[in-house]
Amino acid sequence: MEAGDSLRHHCGVVGISSQEEINLPEQLFYGLFSLQHRGQESAGLAYHRQGKIISYRDVGMVSRALSHYQTENHPSRVGIGHVRYSTHGTDKLENAQPIVVSCSKGEIALAHNGNISNSDALQKTLIAEGSIFQSTTDTELLLHMIARSPKATFHDALVECLGVIEGAYCFLMMHEDTMIAVRDPWGFRPLVMGTRPGQVLLASETCALEFFQAKDIREIAPGEIVTVEGTRVRTERISPRDPPHRAHCIFELIYFARPDSEVFARSVHMVRKRMGELLARDDDVKADIVIPIPDSGNSAALGYAAASGLPLEHGLTRNHYMGRTFIQPTTAMREFGVRMKLNPVREAIGGKRVIVVDDSLVRGTTSRQIVRLLRDGGAREVHLRLSSPPIRHPCFFGIDIPTPQELIANRLDPDGIAREIGADSVRFLPIESLRECVAAPGDFCYACFSGSYPFPVRDPAIRRKH
Ligand code: SF4
């Protein structure tokens, strides 16, 4: 899935609680840097110092937005950080996180990954009661609810609010000098915890914890609330609701998570490789080589090549120095398109029948450019293989998917798609095969492929957005 035609994840979070004072913002900087793939439009952090929560947020990638923390020293014992994509075209600084408020329950910082699917109805009620919202994120909603709760303590107010909100969420919070993590009962998004001497660490993905060489890594269970004071960890359940099954987002394994992470207790790389193997299993196309669209198709292409017996080639080189901020709809961008990011290796693909593997197909616009790139590079035939089923439906759980009308799989069958993008053939991984790639297929959400949602989304505003 290439830039300009990709699904957008909303966020990544990281948190550290330490017995001793350390330069915590610098550590958060590196943790967020490991999660950069989960959000590249703004970054922020908050830490507790001398009885107060101090925060800083800015637009841009971590290395730009938070670079001063690499050289400054801010001793602290607890802090949280956040990287973010904007939603629905908004990348305003007000929407950057963590959000920090001072209210009747004390000082609170909140970083959120996901989507509260009944947020519109809850927000309308609060506005009618006099609340004023500063951002357009549903993250702020939880803070308003906690602040207005009649419960006496922050903890009791949080537990009360978690009983009301619905959807996909991982919250990482700081209440004064305590760190709190919450994962929704369906377990849509990943959230993991680990330790290193004198410290407890929380992150969206294991790749961030491994950067810190953390030990005892475990998932925050769906529906679990974890409270960390120093290195003392207390855990409890969001009561009383427990859904009949989990709904882990299968797209975390297909595309969002980093391949070196373990997500939902599975190696992302190995699952993607298996997807490639199964994609090859029923494919009878005659070809000479297999190439990935780097980096999103790398693991699946390995699996496809291994299962098909075809050689894996490095047919496309990616320019890794192009961040999202560089991708602007300028005249140059329209002229050069995907060539600014990918370049064919002529010696590898010249005169060959090429199978090109990617993770998914959204609008098809970038795929058309890639096919043209490969033909211009000398490929004799180009066969596009996708390691996921056709995307046909909106996501109400934190992922921006274009409107159903924009999704190419809603307009055309695979042969029609091949004609439209100029490929010799196009094949998708069937949903039954996708289910074979995970140990407990009933515990995943496949709604953007199947249209079958884990629970009915009642909020009409959420439905209208898509
Ligand atoms: S609808 Fe698709 S993207 Fe959204 S949570 Fe389900 S599997 Fe993930």
XYZ file of C-alpha atoms and ligand atoms in Angstrom:
474
model
C 0.000 0.000 0.000
C 1.741 3.107 -1.138
C 1.550 6.717 -0.027
C -1.309 8.620 -1.541
C -3.462 5.520 -1.691
C -3.112 4.135 1.790
C -5.314 3.523 4.774
C -4.468 5.792 7.647
C -3.887 4.623 11.125
C -4.649 7.141 13.789
C -2.035 6.764 16.453
C 0.729 5.212 18.450
C 1.364 5.650 22.174
C 4.278 5.098 24.524
C 4.655 5.591 28.278
C 7.354 5.184 30.911
C 7.132 5.048 34.701
C 10.444 5.037 36.549
C 11.433 4.654 40.203
C 14.316 7.090 39.746
C 14.293 10.400 37.920
C 15.564 10.028 34.345
C 15.575 12.293 31.324
C 12.142 10.984 30.510
C 11.229 13.148 27.485
C 14.358 11.974 25.705
C 13.373 8.345 26.342
C 9.847 9.045 25.077
C 11.356 10.629 21.968
C 13.085 7.351 21.107
C 10.020 5.293 21.936
C 7.882 7.445 19.644
C 10.537 7.260 16.966
C 10.041 3.458 16.965
C 6.311 4.016 16.442
C 6.650 6.631 13.711
C 4.911 4.335 11.201
C 1.696 4.641 13.263
C 1.385 8.396 12.786
C 3.459 10.980 10.997
C 1.516 14.219 11.151
C 1.994 15.260 14.749
C 3.881 14.136 17.828
C 3.690 15.092 21.473
C 4.637 14.108 24.971
C 3.733 14.938 28.565
C 5.744 14.305 31.703
C 5.418 14.969 35.401
C 7.901 17.337 36.977
C 7.919 19.158 40.299
C 4.258 18.431 40.967
C 3.014 19.491 37.529
C 2.354 17.887 34.145
C 4.383 19.560 31.404
C 3.499 18.878 27.774
C 4.740 19.715 24.311
C 3.125 18.958 20.964
C 3.890 19.896 17.403
C 3.004 18.947 13.852
C 5.413 16.837 11.808
C 7.426 13.688 12.341
C 9.020 12.889 15.709
C 12.524 13.916 14.601
C 11.202 17.373 13.717
C 8.445 17.949 16.248
C 10.364 16.780 19.326
C 14.023 17.101 18.280
C 14.963 19.477 21.115
C 14.378 16.679 23.626
C 17.458 14.925 22.243
C 19.669 17.639 23.693
C 17.724 19.004 26.694
C 17.523 17.420 30.135
C 14.127 17.238 31.893
C 14.371 14.889 34.879
C 11.083 13.122 35.554
C 9.671 9.832 36.811
C 6.639 9.412 34.561
C 5.562 10.476 31.095
C 3.523 9.515 28.024
C 3.892 10.256 24.314
C 1.832 10.081 21.149
C 2.202 10.092 17.363
C -0.804 10.848 15.234
C -2.309 10.940 11.793
C -5.020 13.482 11.281
C -8.523 12.280 10.555
C -10.802 13.537 7.829
C -8.162 15.955 6.529
C -7.561 17.835 9.764
C -4.013 18.116 11.025
C -4.522 21.010 13.399
C -2.151 21.349 16.286
C -5.165 21.409 18.653
C -5.775 17.812 17.698
C -2.230 16.731 18.541
C -1.850 14.734 21.745
C -1.376 14.130 24.638
C -4.174 16.419 25.763
C -3.558 17.823 29.256
C -6.285 19.225 31.489
C -6.585 20.378 35.041
C -10.016 19.591 36.468
C -11.939 18.610 39.560
C -10.169 15.231 39.518
C -6.657 16.753 39.314
C -4.231 17.074 36.428
C -4.705 14.535 33.647
C -2.792 13.854 30.417
C -4.360 11.586 27.817
C -3.060 9.920 24.653
C -5.476 7.832 22.639
C -5.278 5.291 19.840
C -8.593 4.295 18.285
C -12.082 5.602 17.786
C -14.946 6.000 20.244
C -17.846 4.902 18.098
C -20.588 6.518 20.219
C -18.632 9.775 20.632
C -21.033 11.993 18.703
C -24.044 11.191 20.850
C -22.004 11.556 24.055
C -20.481 14.842 22.865
C -23.900 16.288 21.974
C -25.129 15.546 25.490
C -22.089 17.222 27.045
C -22.366 20.303 24.813
C -26.061 20.613 25.729
C -24.951 20.560 29.373
C -22.461 23.378 28.783
C -19.157 21.691 27.876
C -16.873 23.524 25.459
C -14.664 21.377 23.233
C -11.311 22.729 22.020
C -10.457 19.981 19.548
C -12.378 17.777 17.150
C -10.978 14.560 18.604
C -13.072 12.109 20.530
C -10.144 11.917 22.949
C -11.207 15.172 24.566
C -14.587 13.614 25.177
C -13.260 11.197 27.783
C -11.598 14.054 29.665
C -14.863 16.013 29.755
C -16.703 12.952 30.998
C -14.149 12.347 33.756
C -14.184 16.014 34.779
C -17.989 16.112 34.980
C -18.418 12.744 36.666
C -20.092 12.920 40.091
C -17.652 10.284 41.329
C -15.241 11.623 43.930
C -11.949 10.219 42.620
C -10.231 10.128 39.262
C -10.150 6.331 39.357
C -13.868 5.940 40.042
C -14.726 8.540 37.401
C -12.576 6.742 34.825
C -14.177 3.375 35.565
C -17.639 4.956 35.309
C -16.832 6.545 31.919
C -15.356 3.324 30.526
C -18.692 1.697 31.219
C -20.383 4.178 28.855
C -18.042 4.572 25.879
C -18.030 2.112 22.987
C -15.603 1.349 20.229
C -11.929 0.747 19.696
C -9.613 2.437 22.113
C -6.289 2.216 23.837
C -5.891 5.009 26.362
C -2.585 5.907 27.913
C -3.043 8.423 30.697
C -1.197 10.218 33.422
C -3.069 11.299 36.506
C -0.624 13.462 38.404
C 2.370 11.067 38.765
C 0.498 7.816 38.045
C 0.404 6.153 34.614
C -2.772 4.354 33.524
C -3.371 2.184 30.447
C -6.747 0.962 29.216
C -7.591 -1.339 26.320
C -11.144 -1.760 25.054
C -12.913 -5.057 25.785
C -12.901 -6.050 22.093
C -9.114 -5.664 21.868
C -9.185 -3.846 18.527
C -5.770 -2.177 18.831
C -2.610 -3.596 20.359
C -1.135 -2.329 23.629
C 1.798 -3.962 25.384
C 3.716 -3.607 28.632
C 7.274 -4.503 29.574
C 9.864 -3.743 32.199
C 13.493 -2.815 32.523
C 15.336 -2.330 35.795
C 13.437 0.247 37.857
C 10.992 1.035 35.046
C 7.648 -0.035 33.555
C 7.040 0.697 29.875
C 3.868 0.758 27.809
C 3.596 1.005 24.020
C 1.336 0.337 21.065
C 3.751 -2.230 19.671
C 6.487 -4.509 20.911
C 9.025 -2.941 18.514
C 9.117 0.118 20.812
C 9.609 -2.022 23.913
C 12.340 -4.016 22.195
C 14.127 -0.790 21.391
C 14.351 -0.285 25.168
C 15.433 -3.923 25.602
C 12.412 -4.412 27.849
C 11.750 -7.791 29.479
C 8.565 -9.552 30.640
C 6.651 -8.181 27.656
C 2.938 -8.927 27.718
C -0.244 -7.625 26.120
C -2.578 -5.449 28.119
C -5.576 -7.781 27.974
C -8.761 -6.601 26.249
C -10.868 -4.878 28.889
C -7.931 -4.434 31.285
C -7.075 -1.280 33.227
C -3.454 -1.111 34.359
C -2.323 1.447 36.937
C 1.418 1.997 37.367
C 2.935 3.877 40.303
C 6.717 3.746 40.103
C 7.177 0.068 39.254
C 4.110 -1.094 41.185
C 1.504 -2.414 38.747
C -2.150 -2.844 39.669
C -4.587 -4.415 37.238
C -8.387 -4.609 37.095
C -11.155 -5.235 34.571
C -13.484 -2.763 32.893
C -16.721 -3.982 34.370
C -19.235 -5.304 33.817
C -19.133 -5.766 30.051
C -17.170 -8.490 28.339
C -18.016 -9.120 24.685
C -18.718 -12.622 23.375
C -15.431 -12.646 21.452
C -12.486 -10.385 20.633
C -12.278 -8.194 17.536
C -8.564 -7.646 16.936
C -8.085 -5.513 13.832
C -6.752 -7.889 11.176
C -5.263 -4.880 9.363
C -2.706 -4.511 12.146
C -1.279 -7.811 10.928
C -1.771 -7.068 7.225
C -0.293 -3.570 7.089
C -0.257 -1.231 10.108
C 2.135 -2.846 12.539
C 5.855 -3.056 11.989
C 6.955 -6.509 10.800
C 9.375 -6.904 13.713
C 6.522 -6.447 16.217
C 4.508 -9.161 17.850
C 0.854 -8.170 17.680
C -2.058 -10.119 19.196
C 0.565 -12.685 20.275
C 1.651 -13.303 16.677
C 4.814 -12.320 14.827
C 3.663 -9.770 12.265
C 6.350 -10.849 9.801
C 5.460 -14.550 10.079
C 1.739 -13.903 9.640
C 2.427 -11.779 6.551
C 4.718 -14.479 5.176
C 1.928 -17.021 5.678
C -0.470 -14.708 3.825
C 1.968 -14.742 0.897
C 2.226 -18.529 0.998
C -1.542 -18.946 0.879
C -1.787 -16.348 -1.884
C 0.555 -18.538 -3.955
C -1.219 -21.768 -3.028
C -4.103 -21.398 -5.473
C -2.339 -19.269 -8.071
C -1.670 -20.881 -11.439
C -0.163 -17.873 -13.200
C 3.062 -18.529 -15.154
C 5.789 -16.130 -14.057
C 9.579 -15.769 -13.786
C 10.108 -13.740 -10.618
C 8.360 -12.432 -7.515
C 9.001 -8.886 -6.292
C 7.534 -6.990 -3.332
C 6.304 -3.436 -3.291
C 8.699 -2.263 -0.596
C 8.257 -2.169 2.325
C 4.606 -3.108 2.727
C 4.791 -6.210 0.498
C 8.163 -7.564 1.689
C 7.068 -10.322 4.066
C 4.182 -11.567 1.908
C 6.430 -11.642 -1.185
C 8.909 -13.821 0.737
C 6.081 -16.222 1.522
C 4.766 -16.165 -2.046
C 8.218 -16.899 -3.487
C 8.862 -19.726 -1.012
C 5.519 -21.391 -1.739
C 5.641 -20.939 -5.515
C 9.306 -21.888 -5.963
C 9.881 -18.713 -7.971
C 12.959 -16.558 -7.280
C 12.425 -13.471 -5.118
C 13.944 -10.404 -6.726
C 14.626 -6.862 -5.648
C 12.687 -5.294 -8.501
C 11.773 -1.938 -6.969
C 13.980 0.342 -4.893
C 12.335 2.634 -2.415
C 13.585 6.086 -1.508
C 13.472 5.952 2.294
C 14.257 9.633 2.728
C 10.815 10.826 1.732
C 8.584 11.417 4.733
C 4.902 12.104 4.456
C 5.510 15.832 4.808
C 7.268 15.708 1.467
C 4.225 14.244 -0.230
C 2.329 17.309 -1.344
C -0.100 17.613 -4.222
C 2.271 19.883 -6.116
C 2.706 20.010 -9.870
C 5.966 18.091 -9.487
C 4.246 15.422 -7.438
C 1.557 14.953 -10.049
C 4.190 14.802 -12.754
C 6.533 12.373 -11.052
C 3.931 10.504 -8.976
C 5.144 7.285 -7.484
C 8.553 7.683 -9.190
C 9.553 10.005 -6.367
C 9.358 7.048 -4.033
C 9.944 3.913 -6.114
C 12.322 3.132 -8.943
C 12.528 -0.145 -10.916
C 15.715 -2.195 -11.062
C 15.860 -2.785 -14.824
C 18.398 -5.612 -14.695
C 16.146 -7.555 -12.314
C 12.835 -7.209 -14.152
C 13.802 -6.664 -17.815
C 12.052 -9.179 -20.115
C 10.528 -11.014 -17.106
C 7.015 -12.070 -16.232
C 6.746 -10.368 -12.864
C 4.508 -11.160 -9.892
C 4.386 -8.008 -7.767
C 3.105 -8.467 -4.203
C 1.521 -5.788 -2.058
C -0.562 -5.916 1.110
C -3.830 -4.354 -0.097
C -5.580 -2.316 -2.741
C -7.528 0.838 -1.898
C -8.356 3.190 -4.800
C -5.933 1.602 -7.263
C -4.423 4.935 -8.290
C -0.907 4.168 -7.036
C -1.030 0.595 -8.313
C -1.658 1.908 -11.824
C 1.502 4.005 -11.572
C 3.513 1.080 -10.228
C 2.401 -1.188 -13.052
C 3.439 1.487 -15.541
C 6.761 1.865 -13.743
C 7.433 -1.861 -14.037
C 6.507 -1.952 -17.717
C 8.714 1.090 -18.378
C 11.453 -0.809 -16.528
C 11.171 -3.634 -19.075
C 8.804 -6.123 -17.388
C 7.148 -8.356 -20.011
C 4.110 -9.148 -17.867
C 2.916 -7.667 -14.570
C 0.671 -9.702 -12.236
C -0.459 -7.901 -9.075
C -1.078 -10.069 -6.009
C -2.621 -8.661 -2.810
C -2.125 -10.395 0.534
C -5.576 -9.318 1.728
C -9.141 -9.584 0.420
C -10.768 -6.693 -1.493
C -11.548 -3.696 0.779
C -15.223 -2.787 0.288
C -16.558 -1.325 3.547
C -15.850 1.542 5.955
C -14.099 1.127 9.293
C -15.775 2.613 12.383
C -12.910 1.673 14.669
C -10.153 4.171 14.050
C -8.987 3.637 10.476
C -9.663 6.123 7.691
C -10.914 4.216 4.666
C -12.032 6.142 1.568
C -15.742 6.200 0.778
C -17.210 2.969 -0.625
C -17.545 4.709 -4.005
C -13.821 5.427 -4.073
C -12.787 1.850 -3.312
C -11.835 0.188 -6.575
C -13.028 -3.256 -5.408
C -16.568 -1.874 -5.142
C -16.571 -0.872 -8.794
C -14.729 -3.700 -10.479
C -13.981 -7.403 -10.240
C -10.316 -8.547 -10.339
C -10.261 -8.731 -14.138
C -11.793 -5.258 -14.380
C -9.250 -3.937 -11.886
C -6.436 -5.479 -13.951
C -7.731 -3.669 -17.029
C -8.087 -0.371 -15.173
C -4.590 -0.409 -13.677
C -2.970 -1.928 -16.767
C -1.865 -5.205 -15.143
C -2.010 -8.616 -16.843
C -3.863 -10.037 -13.851
C -4.917 -9.172 -10.295
C -5.683 -11.656 -7.491
C -6.609 -11.152 -3.827
C -6.130 -13.389 -0.811
C -9.571 -14.878 -0.093
C -11.005 -14.100 3.335
C -11.099 -17.836 4.186
C -7.338 -18.019 3.565
C -6.779 -14.877 5.640
C -8.573 -16.557 8.523
C -6.179 -19.509 8.172
C -3.241 -17.202 8.948
C -4.225 -16.573 12.577
C -4.623 -18.997 15.470
C -8.086 -17.865 16.626
C -9.850 -16.494 13.525
C -13.079 -15.839 15.452
C -11.266 -13.232 17.555
C -10.579 -10.822 14.680
C -12.441 -8.021 12.932
C -12.640 -8.381 9.126
C -15.418 -5.825 8.658
C -13.745 -3.702 5.968
C -13.652 -6.846 3.816
C -16.872 -8.561 4.852
C -19.159 -5.712 5.978
C -19.902 -7.801 9.057
C -19.144 -5.607 12.089
C -18.371 -7.016 15.537
C -21.213 -4.921 16.957
C -23.754 -2.539 15.410
C -22.479 1.042 15.221
C -25.472 3.017 16.402
C -24.076 6.527 16.156
C -25.455 7.996 12.903
C -22.754 10.690 12.822
C -20.027 8.051 12.799
C -21.779 6.262 9.962
C -22.232 9.498 7.988
C -18.521 10.292 8.108
C -17.914 7.317 5.861
S -12.969 -2.640 9.846
Fe -10.968 -3.284 8.981
S -9.527 -1.662 9.561
Fe -11.360 -1.412 10.850
S -10.940 -2.540 12.756
Fe -12.000 -3.954 11.388
S -10.361 -5.013 10.254
Fe -9.448 -3.193 11.199
